[in-house]
CSV table of C-alpha atoms and ligand atoms in Angstrom, one decimal:
chain,number,residue,atom,x,y,z
A,1,MET,CA,21.5,-44.5,4.9
A,2,ASN,CA,18.0,-45.5,3.7
A,3,ASP,CA,15.0,-43.3,3.3
A,4,THR,CA,13.1,-44.2,6.5
A,5,ASN,CA,16.2,-43.2,8.5
A,6,ILE,CA,16.3,-39.7,6.9
A,7,TYR,CA,12.8,-38.9,8.1
A,8,SER,CA,13.3,-40.0,11.7
A,9,LEU,CA,14.1,-38.3,15.0
A,10,GLU,CA,17.3,-40.3,15.2
A,11,TYR,CA,18.5,-38.9,11.9
A,12,ALA,CA,17.8,-35.4,13.0
A,13,LYS,CA,19.8,-36.0,16.2
A,14,THR,CA,22.6,-37.4,14.1
A,15,LEU,CA,22.7,-34.1,12.1
A,16,ASP,CA,22.8,-32.2,15.3
A,17,LYS,CA,25.8,-34.2,16.6
A,18,GLN,CA,27.6,-33.5,13.3
A,19,ASP,CA,26.9,-29.8,13.6
A,20,GLU,CA,30.0,-27.7,14.3
A,21,LEU,CA,27.9,-24.7,15.5
A,22,HIS,CA,25.8,-26.7,17.9
A,23,ALA,CA,27.5,-25.3,21.0
A,24,TYR,CA,26.3,-21.8,20.2
A,25,ARG,CA,22.8,-22.8,21.1
A,26,ASP,CA,23.8,-22.6,24.8
A,27,GLU,CA,24.9,-19.0,24.2
A,28,PHE,CA,21.2,-18.0,23.7
A,29,TYR,CA,18.2,-17.8,26.0
A,30,THR,CA,16.0,-20.5,24.5
A,31,LYS,CA,13.0,-21.6,26.4
A,32,GLU,CA,12.4,-25.2,27.6
A,33,GLY,CA,9.6,-26.6,25.5
A,34,VAL,CA,9.5,-23.8,23.0
A,35,ILE,CA,10.8,-24.0,19.5
A,36,TYR,CA,11.6,-20.6,18.2
A,37,PHE,CA,11.5,-20.2,14.4
A,38,ASP,CA,11.0,-16.5,14.3
A,39,GLY,CA,14.6,-15.3,14.4
A,40,ASN,CA,14.2,-13.6,11.1
A,41,SER,CA,11.7,-11.2,12.7
A,42,LEU,CA,13.3,-10.8,16.1
A,43,GLY,CA,16.5,-12.8,17.0
A,44,LEU,CA,16.8,-14.2,20.5
A,45,LEU,CA,18.8,-12.6,23.3
A,46,SER,CA,22.3,-14.1,23.7
A,47,LYS,CA,24.2,-14.0,27.0
A,48,ARG,CA,27.0,-12.0,25.3
A,49,ALA,CA,24.5,-9.4,24.1
A,50,GLU,CA,23.1,-9.2,27.6
A,51,LYS,CA,26.6,-8.8,29.0
A,52,SER,CA,27.5,-6.0,26.6
A,53,VAL,CA,24.3,-4.2,27.6
A,54,LYS,CA,25.3,-4.4,31.2
A,55,MET,CA,28.8,-3.2,30.3
A,56,VAL,CA,27.3,-0.1,28.7
A,57,MET,CA,24.9,0.5,31.6
A,58,ASN,CA,27.9,0.2,34.0
A,59,ALA,CA,29.9,2.7,31.9
A,60,TRP,CA,27.0,5.1,32.2
A,61,LYS,CA,26.7,4.4,36.0
A,62,ASP,CA,30.4,4.8,36.6
A,63,ASN,CA,31.7,7.3,34.1
A,64,ALA,CA,28.6,9.3,33.0
A,65,ILE,CA,29.6,11.9,30.4
A,66,GLU,CA,33.2,10.6,30.3
A,67,ALA,CA,32.1,7.4,28.8
A,68,TRP,CA,31.7,9.1,25.5
A,69,THR,CA,35.5,8.9,25.2
A,70,GLN,CA,36.7,6.9,28.2
A,71,THR,CA,35.3,3.4,28.4
A,72,ASP,CA,36.0,0.0,26.8
A,73,ASN,CA,33.9,0.8,23.7
A,74,PRO,CA,33.8,4.6,23.8
A,75,TRP,CA,30.4,5.8,22.7
A,76,TYR,CA,31.6,8.7,20.6
A,77,TYR,CA,33.3,6.1,18.2
A,78,LEU,CA,30.8,3.3,18.8
A,79,SER,CA,29.0,3.6,15.4
A,80,GLU,CA,32.3,3.5,13.6
A,81,SER,CA,33.9,0.7,15.7
A,82,LEU,CA,30.8,-1.5,15.3
A,83,GLY,CA,30.8,-0.7,11.6
A,84,GLU,CA,34.3,-2.0,11.4
A,85,LYS,CA,33.3,-5.2,13.0
A,86,MET,CA,30.3,-5.6,10.7
A,87,ALA,CA,32.3,-4.9,7.5
A,88,PRO,CA,33.3,-8.5,7.0
A,89,LEU,CA,29.6,-9.5,7.1
A,90,VAL,CA,28.9,-7.4,4.0
A,91,GLY,CA,32.2,-7.7,2.2
A,92,ALA,CA,33.3,-4.2,2.8
A,93,ASN,CA,36.3,-2.3,4.2
A,94,ALA,CA,36.0,-0.9,7.7
A,95,LYS,CA,35.4,2.7,6.5
A,96,GLU,CA,32.4,1.8,4.3
A,97,VAL,CA,30.1,0.6,7.1
A,98,VAL,CA,28.6,2.5,10.0
A,99,VAL,CA,26.1,1.3,12.6
A,100,THR,CA,23.4,4.0,12.9
A,101,GLY,CA,19.7,4.8,12.5
A,102,SER,CA,17.3,2.1,11.4
A,103,THR,CA,16.5,0.4,8.1
A,104,THR,CA,13.9,2.9,7.1
A,105,VAL,CA,15.9,6.0,8.3
A,106,ASN,CA,19.0,4.8,6.6
A,107,LEU,CA,17.0,4.2,3.4
A,108,HIS,CA,15.7,7.7,3.6
A,109,GLN,CA,19.3,9.0,4.1
A,110,LEU,CA,20.8,7.1,1.2
A,111,VAL,CA,18.0,7.9,-1.2
A,112,ALA,CA,18.1,11.5,-0.1
A,113,THR,CA,21.8,11.4,-0.9
A,114,PHE,CA,22.0,9.3,-4.1
A,115,TYR,CA,18.7,10.1,-5.9
A,116,LYS,CA,19.5,13.0,-8.1
A,117,PRO,CA,16.8,13.3,-10.8
A,118,GLN,CA,18.2,15.0,-13.9
A,119,GLU,CA,16.5,15.8,-17.2
A,120,SER,CA,14.6,12.7,-18.2
A,121,ARG,CA,16.3,10.4,-15.7
A,122,THR,CA,13.9,10.9,-12.8
A,123,LYS,CA,12.4,7.6,-11.8
A,124,ILE,CA,13.0,5.1,-9.0
A,125,LEU,CA,13.0,1.4,-9.7
A,126,ALA,CA,11.9,-1.1,-7.0
A,127,ASP,CA,9.8,-4.3,-7.0
A,128,GLU,CA,6.2,-5.1,-6.1
A,129,LEU,CA,7.1,-7.6,-3.4
A,130,ASN,CA,9.3,-5.4,-1.1
A,131,PHE,CA,8.5,-4.6,2.5
A,132,PRO,CA,6.0,-1.8,2.8
A,133,SER,CA,8.3,0.5,4.8
A,134,ASP,CA,10.8,0.6,1.9
A,135,ILE,CA,8.0,1.5,-0.6
A,136,TYR,CA,6.6,4.2,1.7
A,137,ALA,CA,10.0,5.7,2.1
A,138,LEU,CA,10.6,5.7,-1.7
A,139,LYS,CA,7.2,7.3,-2.4
A,140,SER,CA,7.9,10.0,0.1
A,141,GLN,CA,11.3,10.7,-1.3
A,142,LEU,CA,9.7,11.2,-4.7
A,143,GLN,CA,7.1,13.5,-3.3
A,144,LEU,CA,9.8,15.6,-1.6
A,145,LYS,CA,11.4,16.1,-5.0
A,146,GLY,CA,8.0,17.1,-6.4
A,147,TYR,CA,7.3,13.9,-8.3
A,148,SER,CA,4.2,11.8,-8.2
A,149,ALA,CA,4.8,8.3,-7.0
A,150,ASN,CA,2.1,7.1,-9.4
A,151,ASP,CA,4.3,7.5,-12.4
A,152,HIS,CA,7.7,7.8,-10.9
A,153,LEU,CA,8.0,4.7,-8.8
A,154,ILE,CA,8.4,1.7,-11.1
A,155,GLN,CA,7.7,-1.6,-9.3
A,156,VAL,CA,8.8,-4.7,-11.2
A,157,LYS,CA,6.0,-7.2,-11.2
A,158,SER,CA,6.2,-10.8,-9.9
A,159,ARG,CA,5.3,-13.5,-12.3
A,160,ASP,CA,4.3,-16.0,-9.7
A,161,GLY,CA,3.4,-13.9,-6.6
A,162,HIS,CA,6.5,-15.2,-4.8
A,163,THR,CA,9.6,-14.3,-6.7
A,164,ILE,CA,10.9,-11.5,-8.9
A,165,ASN,CA,12.6,-12.5,-12.2
A,166,GLU,CA,15.9,-10.8,-12.6
A,167,GLU,CA,15.4,-10.6,-16.3
A,168,ASP,CA,12.3,-8.4,-15.6
A,169,ILE,CA,14.3,-6.1,-13.3
A,170,ILE,CA,17.0,-5.7,-15.9
A,171,ALA,CA,14.4,-5.1,-18.7
A,172,ALA,CA,13.0,-2.2,-16.5
A,173,MET,CA,16.4,-0.5,-16.3
A,174,THR,CA,15.6,2.2,-18.8
A,175,ASP,CA,17.1,5.7,-19.4
A,176,GLU,CA,14.4,7.1,-17.2
A,177,ILE,CA,15.6,5.3,-14.0
A,178,ALA,CA,17.9,7.4,-11.7
A,179,ILE,CA,18.2,4.9,-8.8
A,180,ILE,CA,17.3,1.3,-8.0
A,181,VAL,CA,16.4,0.0,-4.5
A,182,LEU,CA,15.8,-3.8,-4.1
A,183,PRO,CA,15.9,-6.3,-1.2
A,184,SER,CA,18.8,-8.8,-1.1
A,185,VAL,CA,16.3,-11.4,0.1
A,186,LEU,CA,12.6,-11.0,-0.3
A,187,TYR,CA,11.0,-10.9,3.1
A,188,ARG,CA,8.1,-13.3,2.2
A,189,SER,CA,9.4,-16.0,-0.1
A,190,GLY,CA,13.0,-15.7,1.0
A,191,GLN,CA,14.3,-15.5,-2.6
A,192,ILE,CA,17.8,-14.1,-3.0
A,193,LEU,CA,18.3,-11.7,-5.8
A,194,ASP,CA,21.6,-11.9,-7.6
A,195,MET,CA,23.1,-8.7,-6.4
A,196,GLU,CA,26.2,-9.0,-8.5
A,197,ARG,CA,24.3,-9.4,-11.7
A,198,LEU,CA,21.8,-6.6,-11.0
A,199,THR,CA,24.6,-4.2,-10.0
A,200,ASP,CA,26.5,-4.9,-13.1
A,201,ALA,CA,23.4,-4.4,-15.2
A,202,ALA,CA,22.4,-1.2,-13.4
A,203,HIS,CA,25.9,0.3,-13.9
A,204,LYS,CA,25.8,-0.6,-17.6
A,205,HIS,CA,22.7,1.5,-17.8
A,206,GLY,CA,24.3,4.4,-15.7
A,207,ILE,CA,22.0,3.8,-12.7
A,208,ILE,CA,22.9,3.9,-9.0
A,209,ILE,CA,21.8,0.7,-7.1
A,210,GLY,CA,21.3,0.0,-3.4
A,211,PHE,CA,20.1,-3.1,-1.5
A,212,ASP,CA,18.1,-3.7,1.7
A,213,LEU,CA,20.0,-6.4,3.5
A,214,CYS,CA,17.4,-7.0,6.4
A,215,HIS,CA,16.9,-10.7,5.5
A,216,SER,CA,20.5,-11.5,4.5
A,217,ILE,CA,22.7,-9.8,7.1
A,218,GLY,CA,24.0,-12.3,9.5
A,219,ALA,CA,22.7,-15.2,7.5
A,220,ILE,CA,24.3,-15.0,4.1
A,221,PRO,CA,27.8,-13.7,3.1
A,222,HIS,CA,27.9,-10.6,0.9
A,223,LYS,CA,30.6,-9.2,-1.3
A,224,LEU,CA,29.4,-5.6,-1.7
A,225,ASP,CA,32.8,-4.2,-2.7
A,226,GLU,CA,33.6,-6.9,-5.2
A,227,TRP,CA,30.1,-6.6,-6.7
A,228,GLY,CA,30.5,-2.8,-6.8
A,229,VAL,CA,27.2,-2.1,-5.0
A,230,ASP,CA,26.7,1.6,-4.5
A,231,PHE,CA,25.0,1.5,-1.1
A,232,ALA,CA,23.1,-0.8,1.3
A,233,PHE,CA,21.2,-0.7,4.6
A,234,TRP,CA,19.8,-3.1,7.1
A,235,CYS,CA,18.5,-3.7,10.6
A,236,ASN,CA,20.4,-5.7,13.3
A,237,TYR,CA,17.5,-7.2,15.2
A,238,LYS,CA,16.7,-10.1,12.9
A,239,HIS,CA,19.5,-12.6,12.2
A,240,LEU,CA,22.1,-10.5,14.2
A,241,ASN,CA,20.1,-10.7,17.4
A,242,ALA,CA,20.8,-7.1,18.6
A,243,GLY,CA,17.4,-6.7,20.2
A,244,PRO,CA,14.1,-5.0,19.5
A,245,GLY,CA,14.6,-1.7,17.6
A,246,SER,CA,18.4,-1.9,17.9
A,247,LEU,CA,20.5,0.4,15.8
A,248,GLY,CA,20.7,-0.5,12.1
A,249,GLY,CA,23.5,-0.3,9.6
A,250,LEU,CA,24.5,1.2,6.3
A,251,TYR,CA,27.2,0.7,3.7
A,252,VAL,CA,28.4,3.3,1.2
A,253,ASN,CA,30.9,2.2,-1.4
A,254,GLU,CA,34.2,4.2,-1.0
A,255,LYS,CA,33.9,5.5,-4.6
A,256,HIS,CA,31.1,7.7,-3.2
A,257,PHE,CA,33.1,9.0,-0.2
A,258,GLY,CA,33.0,12.8,-0.2
A,259,GLU,CA,29.3,12.8,-1.2
A,260,ASN,CA,27.4,15.2,1.0
A,261,PRO,CA,24.7,13.5,3.1
A,262,GLY,CA,21.2,14.2,1.9
A,263,LEU,CA,20.0,14.5,5.5
A,264,ALA,CA,22.7,16.1,7.5
A,265,GLY,CA,23.2,16.3,11.3
A,266,TRP,CA,26.0,17.0,13.6
A,267,PHE,CA,27.0,13.3,13.7
A,268,SER,CA,27.6,13.5,9.9
A,269,SER,CA,30.7,15.6,10.9
A,270,ASP,CA,34.3,14.8,10.7
A,271,LYS,CA,34.8,13.6,14.3
A,272,GLU,CA,37.7,15.9,15.0
A,273,LYS,CA,35.7,18.9,13.9
A,274,GLN,CA,32.3,18.1,15.3
A,275,PHE,CA,32.8,19.8,18.6
A,276,ASP,CA,34.1,23.0,17.0
A,277,MET,CA,30.3,23.7,16.9
A,278,LYS,CA,30.5,25.6,13.6
A,279,HIS,CA,27.5,26.2,11.4
A,280,GLU,CA,29.3,24.9,8.3
A,281,LEU,CA,29.3,21.1,8.3
A,282,ILE,CA,32.5,19.4,7.4
A,283,PRO,CA,31.3,15.8,6.8
A,284,ALA,CA,33.3,12.7,7.7
A,285,THR,CA,35.2,11.4,4.7
A,286,ASP,CA,33.8,7.9,5.0
A,287,ALA,CA,30.5,6.2,5.6
A,288,GLY,CA,30.3,8.0,8.9
A,289,ALA,CA,29.1,11.0,7.0
A,290,PHE,CA,25.7,9.4,6.6
A,291,GLN,CA,24.9,9.4,10.3
A,292,ILE,CA,22.5,12.1,11.5
A,293,GLY,CA,22.4,12.6,15.3
A,294,THR,CA,23.6,11.1,18.5
A,295,PRO,CA,23.9,7.3,18.3
A,296,HIS,CA,21.3,5.3,20.4
A,297,VAL,CA,24.0,3.8,22.5
A,298,LEU,CA,21.8,1.6,24.6
A,299,SER,CA,20.3,0.2,21.4
A,300,ALA,CA,23.7,-0.4,20.0
A,301,ALA,CA,25.1,-2.2,23.0
A,302,PRO,CA,23.7,-5.7,22.3
A,303,LEU,CA,25.5,-5.7,19.0
A,304,ILE,CA,28.9,-5.5,20.7
A,305,GLY,CA,28.4,-9.0,22.2
A,306,SER,CA,26.5,-10.4,19.4
A,307,LEU,CA,29.0,-9.6,16.7
A,308,GLU,CA,31.7,-11.3,18.6
A,309,MET,CA,29.8,-14.6,18.1
A,310,PHE,CA,29.4,-14.0,14.4
A,311,ARG,CA,33.2,-13.3,14.1
A,312,GLU,CA,34.0,-16.6,15.9
A,313,ALA,CA,31.3,-18.7,14.1
A,314,GLY,CA,32.1,-17.2,10.7
A,315,ILE,CA,29.5,-16.2,8.2
A,316,GLU,CA,30.5,-19.0,5.8
A,317,ARG,CA,29.9,-21.7,8.4
A,318,ILE,CA,26.6,-20.0,9.4
A,319,ARG,CA,25.4,-20.1,5.7
A,320,THR,CA,26.5,-23.7,5.3
A,321,LYS,CA,24.4,-24.8,8.3
A,322,SER,CA,21.5,-22.6,7.4
A,323,LEU,CA,21.2,-24.2,4.0
A,324,LYS,CA,21.3,-27.7,5.6
A,325,LEU,CA,18.6,-26.6,8.0
A,326,THR,CA,16.3,-25.2,5.2
A,327,ASP,CA,17.1,-28.3,3.0
A,328,TYR,CA,16.0,-30.6,5.8
A,329,LEU,CA,12.9,-28.5,6.5
A,330,LEU,CA,11.9,-28.5,2.8
A,331,ASN,CA,12.5,-32.2,2.6
A,332,LEU,CA,10.3,-32.9,5.5
A,333,ILE,CA,7.6,-30.5,4.2
A,334,SER,CA,7.5,-32.3,0.9
A,335,LYS,CA,7.5,-35.7,2.4
A,336,GLU,CA,5.2,-35.2,5.4
A,337,LEU,CA,2.9,-32.4,4.4
A,338,GLN,CA,1.7,-33.6,1.0
A,339,GLY,CA,-2.0,-33.3,0.4
A,340,TYR,CA,-2.7,-30.8,3.2
A,341,GLY,CA,-3.0,-27.8,1.0
A,342,PHE,CA,0.4,-26.2,1.7
A,343,VAL,CA,2.3,-24.5,-1.1
A,344,VAL,CA,6.0,-23.8,-0.8
A,345,GLY,CA,6.9,-20.3,-2.0
A,346,THR,CA,10.6,-20.5,-1.3
A,347,PRO,CA,12.9,-21.0,-4.2
A,348,LEU,CA,14.4,-24.5,-3.9
A,349,SER,CA,17.8,-23.9,-5.4
A,350,GLU,CA,20.6,-23.0,-3.0
A,351,GLU,CA,21.7,-19.9,-4.8
A,352,GLN,CA,18.2,-18.4,-4.7
A,353,ARG,CA,17.2,-19.6,-1.2
A,354,GLY,CA,17.6,-17.2,1.8
A,355,ALA,CA,17.5,-18.3,5.4
A,356,HIS,CA,13.8,-19.0,5.9
A,357,VAL,CA,11.2,-21.1,4.4
A,358,PHE,CA,7.8,-19.7,3.3
A,359,ILE,CA,4.7,-21.8,2.9
A,360,GLU,CA,1.2,-20.7,2.1
A,361,HIS,CA,-2.1,-22.1,3.3
A,362,GLU,CA,-5.5,-20.6,3.2
A,363,GLU,CA,-5.8,-21.3,7.0
A,364,ALA,CA,-2.4,-19.9,7.7
A,365,ALA,CA,-3.4,-17.5,10.5
A,366,ARG,CA,-5.1,-20.2,12.6
A,367,ILE,CA,-2.5,-22.8,11.8
A,368,CYS,CA,0.1,-20.4,13.2
A,369,LYS,CA,-2.0,-20.0,16.4
A,370,ALA,CA,-2.3,-23.8,16.8
A,371,LEU,CA,1.5,-24.1,16.3
A,372,LYS,CA,2.0,-21.5,19.0
A,373,ALA,CA,-0.3,-23.3,21.4
A,374,ASP,CA,1.8,-26.4,20.7
A,375,GLY,CA,5.1,-24.7,21.6
A,376,VAL,CA,6.3,-23.7,18.1
A,377,ILE,CA,6.7,-20.0,17.3
A,378,PRO,CA,6.4,-19.4,13.5
A,379,ASP,CA,5.9,-16.1,11.8
A,380,PHE,CA,2.5,-15.3,10.1
A,381,ARG,CA,2.5,-13.0,7.1
A,382,ALA,CA,-0.9,-11.8,5.9
A,383,PRO,CA,-2.9,-12.9,4.2
A,384,ASN,CA,-1.9,-16.6,4.0
A,385,GLY,CA,1.8,-17.0,4.6
A,386,ILE,CA,3.8,-18.9,7.3
A,387,ARG,CA,7.5,-18.2,7.6
A,388,LEU,CA,9.7,-20.7,9.4
A,389,ALA,CA,13.2,-19.5,10.1
A,390,PRO,CA,15.5,-22.2,11.5
A,391,VAL,CA,18.5,-20.0,12.7
A,392,ALA,CA,22.0,-21.5,12.4
A,393,LEU,CA,23.3,-20.3,15.7
A,394,TYR,CA,20.5,-21.6,17.9
A,395,ASN,CA,18.1,-23.9,16.1
A,396,SER,CA,18.5,-27.6,15.7
A,397,PHE,CA,17.6,-30.3,13.2
A,398,GLU,CA,15.7,-32.0,16.0
A,399,GLU,CA,13.5,-28.9,16.4
A,400,ILE,CA,12.7,-29.0,12.7
A,401,PHE,CA,11.7,-32.7,12.9
A,402,ILE,CA,9.5,-32.0,16.0
A,403,THR,CA,7.9,-29.0,14.3
A,404,ILE,CA,6.9,-30.9,11.2
A,405,THR,CA,5.6,-33.8,13.3
A,406,LYS,CA,3.5,-31.3,15.3
A,407,LEU,CA,2.2,-29.5,12.2
A,408,LYS,CA,1.1,-32.7,10.6
A,409,LYS,CA,-0.8,-33.7,13.7
A,410,ILE,CA,-2.4,-30.3,13.9
A,411,MET,CA,-3.6,-30.8,10.3
A,412,ASP,CA,-4.7,-34.4,10.9
A,413,ASP,CA,-6.7,-33.4,14.1
A,414,LYS,CA,-7.9,-30.2,12.4
A,415,ARG,CA,-6.9,-28.5,15.7
A,416,TYR,CA,-6.4,-25.2,13.8
A,417,LYS,CA,-10.2,-24.9,13.6
A,418,ASN,CA,-10.2,-24.0,17.3
A,419,TYR,CA,-8.8,-20.6,16.4
A,420,SER,CA,-10.0,-17.7,14.2
A,421,ASN,CA,-8.4,-17.2,10.9
A,422,ASN,CA,-7.3,-13.6,11.3
A,423,ARG,CA,-4.0,-12.0,12.4
A,424,GLY,CA,-3.0,-10.5,15.7
A,425,VAL,CA,-2.0,-6.8,15.9
A,426,VAL,CA,1.6,-7.7,15.4
A,427,ALA,CA,2.1,-10.6,13.1
B,1,PLP,C1,12.4,-5.7,8.9
B,1,PLP,C2,12.4,-4.9,7.6
B,1,PLP,C3,12.3,-3.6,7.7
B,1,PLP,C4,12.0,-2.8,9.0
B,1,PLP,O1,12.4,-1.5,8.9
B,1,PLP,P1,12.7,-0.7,10.3
B,1,PLP,O2,13.0,0.6,9.9
B,1,PLP,O3,13.8,-1.5,11.0
B,1,PLP,O4,11.4,-0.8,11.1
B,1,PLP,C5,12.3,-2.8,6.5
B,1,PLP,N1,12.5,-3.5,5.3
B,1,PLP,C6,12.7,-4.8,5.2
B,1,PLP,C7,12.9,-5.5,3.9
B,1,PLP,C8,12.6,-5.6,6.4
B,1,PLP,O5,12.8,-6.9,6.3
């Protein structure tokens, strides 16, 4: 096939025809005339997720309190049963994963559990590009232990403003570090950190290490057990399409089973003992121990249907398609958007590239507004970033082609100048 073909609508359509996962698009509520490239912020609703919400609503309607134990997906065991279904997505065994809390709450729980400052080993290592909530949580955990975040939170610097060099992280693993918390995929540039290598290095230095999987869960395969990662946590409303504010997830390596939860509650209990209502907690002997209170059943419900699709589609196939989508997008950007002032911040190599593409432009906020007016939903990240997330289960190559065509036209017509260059309240 020659070059002109590759950059044509026909070529995009050919790629869609060859796509094994194309049928999943019909499982989602997409909107006619709207190209949704924001699934890494809030995944779309699927028909199966909607169905599982209705199922839970009906169980509540029909069985009320009895549904805690007597329904298709008994609520009392829902966090554990969903954890079992998620385990293959992170490369864990069923007992190591539980669906509970939220990203930030689970981070608090895991740091409260595994951060044990001793003698001169008192500091937390993170990076300077992580999501603010993670950093706020780490700072408050330090303060709770009586340390100042100013000198106890070490944030590895970025050399280029987009990525973190793994050598720099490893160089910061000193004898003063008690625990390391890093993202699997950086939320802006989409860089994947080599979790295996970093875990190995951390353990050589006697340091516990955990990862925030928000931008990799449901998009990229993980092998947390094989890599020996100590703990991980994530949200389920991005690539896993479990709905706004849906229940999150956490992983604790089985070598840490028996560790007391730093933040205990009655759902930390051994499930057989929980309703003895004793004032001495007997924690679950698996990752279930890191739950706190009653699971938010209505916010877990969409995951029941959504995870079915991930099991069928398979995370390896999802990753393969996702890389093809971002490859195609990056190719079109470099071919069609030369000379318009865009800078690509996403690592180009497949090993380092997550599931979205990040481009910068000084007019990013108003360019995003012009794209929205033209039926493309991107994701603006202040001050000057545009994230485009073509999602394997519901986006197409054709949509990528159309988006870049529209974006080029917006730049040529300078249509973005019709908008103000500042962000909305939620961006
Ligand atoms: C989305 C995201 C969060 C959000 O945390 P919540 O507790 O779910 O609000 C936190 N960290 C990272 C890296 C994220 O991408």
